[in-house]
Coordinates of C-alpha atoms in Angstrom, one line a residue:
M1 CA 31.7 52.7 13.0
I2 CA 32.1 53.4 9.3
W3 CA 32.9 50.2 7.4
Y4 CA 35.6 51.4 4.9
P5 CA 36.3 49.8 1.5
Y6 CA 39.2 47.4 0.9
E7 CA 40.4 47.6 4.5
Q8 CA 40.9 45.2 7.5
M9 CA 39.0 47.4 9.9
K10 CA 40.9 46.1 13.0
T11 CA 44.3 47.1 11.7
M12 CA 43.6 50.0 9.3
K13 CA 45.4 53.3 9.7
P14 CA 43.1 56.3 10.4
P15 CA 42.0 57.8 7.0
Y16 CA 42.8 61.4 6.2
K17 CA 39.7 63.6 7.0
V18 CA 38.9 66.0 4.1
I19 CA 37.3 69.3 5.2
D20 CA 37.4 71.0 1.8
A21 CA 38.3 70.5 -1.8
K22 CA 38.9 72.8 -4.7
G23 CA 40.5 72.3 -8.1
I24 CA 42.9 69.4 -7.9
Y25 CA 43.4 69.9 -4.1
L26 CA 42.1 68.1 -1.1
Y27 CA 42.3 69.9 2.3
T28 CA 42.7 68.4 5.7
K29 CA 42.9 70.3 8.9
D30 CA 46.7 70.5 8.6
N31 CA 47.5 69.8 4.9
K32 CA 46.8 70.6 1.3
M33 CA 47.2 67.7 -1.1
I34 CA 47.1 67.2 -4.9
D35 CA 44.6 64.4 -5.5
S36 CA 46.8 62.3 -7.7
V37 CA 44.2 59.6 -8.2
S38 CA 41.2 61.8 -9.1
S39 CA 39.1 60.3 -6.3
W40 CA 39.2 56.8 -7.8
W41 CA 39.8 58.0 -11.3
S42 CA 36.6 60.0 -11.6
N43 CA 37.1 63.7 -10.8
I44 CA 38.7 64.8 -14.0
Y45 CA 37.6 68.4 -14.0
G46 CA 38.5 69.2 -10.4
Y47 CA 36.5 70.0 -7.2
K48 CA 34.1 72.9 -7.0
N49 CA 33.9 73.2 -10.8
E50 CA 31.6 76.1 -11.2
K51 CA 29.9 74.8 -14.3
L52 CA 29.2 71.4 -12.8
N53 CA 28.1 73.0 -9.5
E54 CA 25.7 75.2 -11.5
A55 CA 24.2 72.2 -13.3
I56 CA 23.4 70.4 -10.1
I57 CA 22.1 73.5 -8.3
N58 CA 19.8 74.3 -11.2
Q59 CA 18.4 70.8 -11.3
V60 CA 18.0 70.4 -7.5
N61 CA 15.9 73.6 -7.5
K62 CA 13.5 71.8 -9.9
F63 CA 13.5 68.2 -8.5
S64 CA 16.2 65.9 -7.4
H65 CA 14.8 62.5 -8.3
V66 CA 11.9 60.7 -10.0
M67 CA 11.8 57.1 -11.0
L68 CA 12.1 56.2 -14.7
G69 CA 9.4 53.5 -14.3
G70 CA 6.4 55.1 -16.0
L71 CA 8.0 58.6 -15.9
T72 CA 10.6 60.5 -17.8
H73 CA 12.2 64.0 -17.6
D74 CA 14.3 66.5 -19.6
P75 CA 17.7 65.7 -18.1
V76 CA 17.6 62.0 -18.9
E77 CA 16.2 62.7 -22.4
K78 CA 18.9 65.3 -23.1
L79 CA 21.7 63.1 -21.8
S80 CA 20.5 60.1 -23.9
N81 CA 20.5 62.3 -27.0
K82 CA 23.9 63.7 -26.2
L83 CA 25.4 60.2 -25.7
K84 CA 24.0 59.1 -29.1
E85 CA 25.8 62.1 -30.6
F86 CA 29.0 61.7 -28.5
L87 CA 29.7 58.0 -28.7
P88 CA 31.0 56.3 -31.9
G89 CA 29.1 54.1 -34.3
D90 CA 25.6 53.1 -33.5
L91 CA 26.1 53.0 -29.7
D92 CA 22.7 54.8 -29.4
Y93 CA 20.7 53.0 -26.7
P94 CA 21.8 53.9 -23.1
F95 CA 20.4 52.0 -20.1
F96 CA 21.2 54.0 -16.9
S97 CA 22.3 52.8 -13.5
D98 CA 24.0 54.1 -10.4
S99 CA 27.5 52.6 -10.5
G100 CA 30.1 51.2 -12.8
S101 CA 29.8 47.7 -11.3
V102 CA 26.1 47.7 -12.0
S103 CA 26.6 49.0 -15.5
V104 CA 28.7 45.9 -16.2
E105 CA 26.1 43.6 -14.5
V106 CA 23.6 45.1 -16.9
A107 CA 25.9 44.5 -19.9
L108 CA 26.4 40.9 -19.0
K109 CA 22.7 40.4 -18.5
M110 CA 22.0 42.0 -21.8
A111 CA 24.4 39.7 -23.6
L112 CA 22.9 36.6 -22.1
Q113 CA 19.4 37.6 -22.8
F114 CA 20.3 38.8 -26.3
Y115 CA 20.8 35.2 -27.2
M116 CA 18.0 33.8 -25.1
N117 CA 15.6 36.1 -27.0
K118 CA 16.9 34.7 -30.2
G119 CA 16.4 31.1 -29.0
E120 CA 20.2 30.4 -28.6
E121 CA 20.1 29.3 -24.9
N122 CA 23.4 27.4 -25.2
R123 CA 25.4 30.6 -25.3
T124 CA 25.9 30.8 -21.5
M125 CA 29.7 31.5 -21.4
V126 CA 31.7 34.7 -21.1
L127 CA 35.3 35.2 -22.3
A128 CA 37.3 37.6 -20.1
L129 CA 40.9 38.6 -19.5
N130 CA 43.4 37.5 -16.9
H131 CA 43.9 40.2 -14.2
A132 CA 40.5 41.6 -15.1
Y133 CA 38.6 43.8 -12.7
H134 CA 35.0 44.8 -13.5
G135 CA 33.5 45.6 -10.1
D136 CA 32.6 44.0 -6.8
T137 CA 29.0 42.7 -7.4
F138 CA 28.7 39.0 -7.9
K139 CA 28.7 38.6 -11.7
T140 CA 31.4 41.2 -12.1
M141 CA 33.5 39.3 -9.6
E142 CA 32.9 36.2 -11.6
V143 CA 34.2 37.7 -14.8
G144 CA 37.0 39.5 -12.9
D145 CA 40.3 37.7 -12.2
D146 CA 41.9 39.1 -9.1
E147 CA 42.1 36.9 -6.0
D148 CA 43.2 39.9 -3.9
Y149 CA 39.7 41.4 -4.3
H150 CA 37.5 38.4 -5.0
F151 CA 38.9 35.5 -3.0
V152 CA 35.4 35.1 -1.4
L153 CA 34.3 33.4 -4.6
E154 CA 36.5 30.5 -3.8
A155 CA 33.6 29.3 -1.7
Y156 CA 31.7 28.6 -5.0
G157 CA 34.6 27.0 -6.8
K158 CA 35.8 27.7 -10.4
S159 CA 33.0 29.1 -12.6
K160 CA 32.0 26.9 -15.6
Y161 CA 30.6 30.0 -17.3
V162 CA 33.7 32.2 -17.5
V163 CA 37.0 31.6 -19.4
H164 CA 40.0 33.9 -18.7
I165 CA 42.8 34.5 -21.2
P166 CA 46.0 36.6 -21.4
T167 CA 46.1 39.6 -23.7
E168 CA 47.8 37.5 -26.4
I169 CA 46.3 36.9 -29.9
P170 CA 47.2 33.2 -30.0
A171 CA 45.3 32.6 -26.7
L172 CA 42.4 34.7 -28.0
E173 CA 42.2 32.7 -31.2
K174 CA 42.4 29.4 -29.3
A175 CA 39.6 30.4 -26.9
F176 CA 37.3 31.2 -29.8
E177 CA 38.1 28.0 -31.5
E178 CA 37.3 26.1 -28.4
Y179 CA 34.3 28.0 -26.9
G180 CA 33.1 30.2 -29.8
D181 CA 29.7 28.6 -30.2
K182 CA 29.0 28.7 -26.4
L183 CA 30.1 32.3 -25.8
N184 CA 27.6 35.2 -25.5
S185 CA 30.2 37.9 -24.9
F186 CA 33.8 38.9 -24.6
I187 CA 34.3 41.6 -22.0
V188 CA 37.5 43.7 -21.7
E189 CA 38.9 46.8 -20.0
P190 CA 40.2 48.1 -23.3
L191 CA 44.0 48.9 -23.5
L192 CA 44.3 49.6 -19.7
Q193 CA 43.4 47.2 -17.0
G194 CA 42.9 49.2 -13.8
A195 CA 42.6 47.5 -10.5
G196 CA 44.3 44.4 -11.9
G197 CA 47.6 46.4 -11.9
M198 CA 47.4 49.2 -14.5
R199 CA 48.4 46.6 -17.1
M200 CA 48.6 48.0 -20.7
Y201 CA 48.3 46.1 -24.0
D202 CA 48.2 46.8 -27.7
I203 CA 45.2 47.8 -29.8
S204 CA 46.0 44.9 -32.2
F205 CA 44.6 42.5 -29.6
L206 CA 41.2 44.3 -29.7
E207 CA 41.2 44.5 -33.5
R208 CA 41.6 40.8 -33.7
A209 CA 38.9 40.4 -31.0
R210 CA 36.5 42.4 -33.0
E211 CA 37.1 40.2 -36.1
L212 CA 36.6 37.0 -34.1
C213 CA 33.5 38.3 -32.3
D214 CA 32.0 39.0 -35.8
E215 CA 33.1 35.6 -37.1
Y216 CA 31.6 33.6 -34.2
K217 CA 28.6 36.0 -33.6
V218 CA 29.7 36.9 -30.1
L219 CA 29.0 40.3 -28.5
L220 CA 32.0 42.5 -27.7
I221 CA 31.7 44.5 -24.4
F222 CA 34.0 47.4 -23.5
D223 CA 34.1 48.2 -19.9
E224 CA 35.2 51.9 -20.2
V225 CA 34.2 52.9 -16.7
A226 CA 37.8 53.7 -16.0
T227 CA 39.3 54.1 -19.5
G228 CA 36.6 56.4 -21.0
F229 CA 36.8 60.1 -21.3
G230 CA 40.5 60.2 -22.3
R231 CA 42.2 58.2 -19.7
T232 CA 44.1 56.0 -22.2
G233 CA 44.9 59.0 -24.4
N234 CA 41.9 58.2 -26.6
R235 CA 38.5 59.8 -26.1
F236 CA 37.2 56.2 -25.8
V237 CA 39.0 53.1 -27.0
A238 CA 35.7 52.5 -28.7
D239 CA 36.7 55.2 -31.2
L240 CA 39.4 52.8 -32.4
V241 CA 37.6 49.5 -32.2
L242 CA 33.8 49.5 -32.0
P243 CA 32.2 47.3 -29.4
D244 CA 28.5 46.1 -29.3
I245 CA 28.1 47.4 -25.7
I246 CA 30.0 50.0 -23.8
C247 CA 29.9 50.6 -20.0
L248 CA 30.5 54.2 -18.7
G249 CA 30.8 55.5 -15.2
K250 CA 33.2 57.4 -13.0
A251 CA 34.1 60.5 -15.1
L252 CA 30.6 60.4 -16.7
T253 CA 29.5 62.9 -14.1
G254 CA 33.0 64.5 -13.7
G255 CA 33.3 62.6 -10.5
Y256 CA 30.4 64.5 -8.9
I257 CA 27.9 61.8 -8.2
G258 CA 27.3 58.1 -8.8
H259 CA 25.9 57.4 -12.2
A260 CA 26.6 54.9 -15.0
A261 CA 25.4 53.9 -18.4
T262 CA 25.4 50.7 -20.4
V263 CA 25.1 51.7 -24.0
A264 CA 24.1 49.2 -26.6
N265 CA 24.1 49.2 -30.4
K266 CA 21.1 48.7 -32.6
K267 CA 21.6 45.0 -33.1
V268 CA 21.5 44.4 -29.3
F269 CA 18.6 46.8 -28.7
D270 CA 16.5 45.2 -31.5
A271 CA 16.7 41.8 -29.9
F272 CA 14.7 43.2 -27.0
Y273 CA 12.3 45.4 -29.0
D274 CA 9.4 43.0 -29.5
D275 CA 5.7 42.4 -28.9
E276 CA 6.7 39.5 -26.6
P277 CA 6.7 40.7 -23.0
T278 CA 9.4 38.2 -21.9
H279 CA 11.9 39.8 -24.4
A280 CA 12.0 43.0 -22.3
L281 CA 15.1 43.7 -20.2
M282 CA 13.8 43.2 -16.7
H283 CA 16.1 45.4 -14.8
G284 CA 15.5 48.7 -13.1
P285 CA 17.8 50.4 -10.5
T286 CA 15.8 52.8 -8.3
F287 CA 18.1 55.7 -9.1
M288 CA 18.7 55.0 -12.8
G289 CA 18.5 58.2 -14.8
N290 CA 18.6 60.3 -11.7
P291 CA 17.9 63.9 -12.8
L292 CA 20.8 65.4 -10.8
A293 CA 23.2 62.8 -12.2
C294 CA 21.9 63.3 -15.7
A295 CA 22.2 67.1 -15.5
V296 CA 25.7 67.1 -14.3
S297 CA 26.7 64.3 -16.8
L298 CA 25.3 66.3 -19.7
R299 CA 27.3 69.4 -18.6
A300 CA 30.4 67.3 -18.0
I301 CA 30.3 66.0 -21.6
E302 CA 29.8 69.5 -22.9
I303 CA 32.9 70.7 -20.9
F304 CA 34.9 67.9 -22.3
E305 CA 34.1 69.1 -25.9
E306 CA 34.1 72.8 -25.3
E307 CA 37.5 73.0 -23.5
N308 CA 39.2 70.5 -25.8
F309 CA 40.3 68.1 -23.1
M310 CA 42.0 65.7 -25.5
D311 CA 44.7 68.3 -26.1
K312 CA 45.2 68.7 -22.3
I313 CA 45.4 64.9 -21.9
K314 CA 48.0 64.7 -24.7
R315 CA 50.2 67.3 -22.9
I316 CA 49.7 65.4 -19.6
E317 CA 51.0 62.2 -21.3
E318 CA 54.0 64.1 -22.8
I319 CA 55.0 65.4 -19.3
E320 CA 54.6 62.0 -17.7
K321 CA 56.8 60.4 -20.3
E322 CA 59.4 63.2 -19.9
E323 CA 59.5 62.6 -16.2
M324 CA 59.6 58.8 -16.4
E325 CA 61.9 58.4 -19.3
G326 CA 64.9 56.3 -18.3
F327 CA 63.7 56.0 -14.6
S328 CA 64.6 52.7 -13.1
H329 CA 65.6 51.2 -9.7
P330 CA 66.5 47.7 -8.6
K331 CA 63.2 47.4 -6.7
I332 CA 61.2 48.3 -9.8
E333 CA 59.8 45.7 -12.2
E334 CA 58.4 48.1 -14.8
V335 CA 57.3 51.7 -15.4
R336 CA 54.3 52.2 -17.6
V337 CA 52.7 55.3 -19.0
M338 CA 49.5 55.6 -21.1
G339 CA 47.4 58.7 -21.5
G340 CA 46.6 60.1 -18.1
C341 CA 47.9 57.0 -16.2
V342 CA 51.4 56.3 -14.8
C343 CA 52.2 53.1 -13.0
I344 CA 55.4 52.0 -11.2
E345 CA 55.2 48.2 -10.6
L346 CA 57.5 47.0 -7.9
K347 CA 59.0 43.6 -7.6
D348 CA 57.8 43.2 -4.0
G349 CA 54.6 44.8 -2.6
K350 CA 56.3 45.4 0.8
D351 CA 58.3 48.2 -0.9
I352 CA 55.2 50.4 -1.2
E353 CA 54.6 50.3 2.5
G354 CA 54.8 53.9 3.9
F355 CA 54.5 55.5 0.5
Q356 CA 51.1 57.0 1.2
E357 CA 52.4 58.8 4.3
F358 CA 55.5 59.8 2.4
A359 CA 53.4 61.4 -0.3
Y360 CA 51.1 63.1 2.2
E361 CA 54.0 64.8 3.8
R362 CA 54.9 66.2 0.4
G363 CA 51.4 67.5 -0.4
V364 CA 50.2 64.6 -2.6
F365 CA 47.3 62.2 -1.9
A366 CA 48.2 58.8 -3.3
R367 CA 46.6 55.4 -2.9
P368 CA 49.1 52.6 -3.8
F369 CA 47.9 49.1 -3.8
L370 CA 49.3 45.6 -3.9
K371 CA 52.7 46.3 -5.6
Y372 CA 51.7 49.4 -7.6
I373 CA 52.4 53.1 -7.1
Y374 CA 50.4 55.0 -9.7
S375 CA 48.8 58.3 -10.6
M376 CA 45.6 59.1 -12.6
V377 CA 45.5 62.9 -12.2
P378 CA 42.7 65.3 -12.8
Y379 CA 42.9 66.8 -16.3
V380 CA 42.9 70.3 -15.0
I381 CA 46.3 69.8 -13.3
K382 CA 49.0 72.4 -14.1
E383 CA 52.4 71.4 -15.4
D384 CA 54.3 72.2 -12.2
E385 CA 51.7 70.3 -10.2
L386 CA 51.9 67.2 -12.4
R387 CA 55.7 67.2 -12.2
K388 CA 55.4 67.4 -8.4
V389 CA 53.3 64.2 -8.5
M390 CA 55.8 62.5 -10.8
R391 CA 58.8 63.5 -8.7
T392 CA 57.2 62.4 -5.5
M393 CA 56.7 59.0 -7.0
K394 CA 60.4 58.9 -8.0
E395 CA 61.7 60.4 -4.7
W396 CA 60.3 57.4 -2.9
F397 CA 63.1 55.3 -4.3
E398 CA 66.0 57.6 -3.5
N399 CA 66.9 55.9 -0.2
K400 CA 65.7 52.4 -1.0

């Protein structure tokens, strides 16, 4: 039996079996569906993208994997150079892994060891946000703040190493006043909190966070696994406020294969660059820098630039706002739109029950959760297809 994610296996409904996929569409035996969630927010260029297919095929005909321990190869070197050119500021030093969650684990480990290498072993605490989600590995669960996903940690009790705050500047300032000399890092999903409920907040919060991190000598980490590559309407939120470490995943490969990068600035890297062996970052995922993943990541970044996807995302946001402007219902708490994300938050989670089947019958694959109906569409979606997704979301409330 397959053990499926986020499901009570005894009571789960049978999943839809995909037999083919092309462009924005998923095909089952009896249906054709728009993938309105981009396969967990990753497949931004569509399925069977010829350029991405070609990149993987060309590489697999050479070799599919070699370890980075004592070896290197062209795809990882080219991708590293491309990320240095592509990312803002001096985010020039990528450490590769195989998933977004692990990229965050690496960032948190970097931040702690950064201070240990400098002899500041008292900086053991992490500042994080309420409703944060950074992955399902243990340290990412600890800095996360969603009991619906991470209630298992109740067995350990409240962590003495993590402080959670709302996205409010007074709470931010108070946390730094109280814990500033003990913090090694402040980690955020910038502007858009994904699995915590598609919560959106203002850039002024991050601008103040950058100032306080500088003042208290705390590292600022942006988890842009979900927000990167245009999802918030910005290329990266890091283009607006520069972090010390950025975590990338999901759309890094165009949603083709698991791959992630934890990219540090020179200040962070230099704290590890030493004659002292114990100052090395002792971390090494087996499939880090996988040649297939690097080859397709490099091509995906080139596509993002060559085909001017920021203009496409701007148009997607315009259509979303047109469709959702003025839309309300007694069962709806709030409608939120940012970049390539639309979220309808309901007052009661029971009112999303049945929506997935409702959408399926109308040719849309959706995956609502908790009390949220949302879309994060592929960027190659056409206007009429996008409006179909928006209208399917709205039609759900017609007979409520």
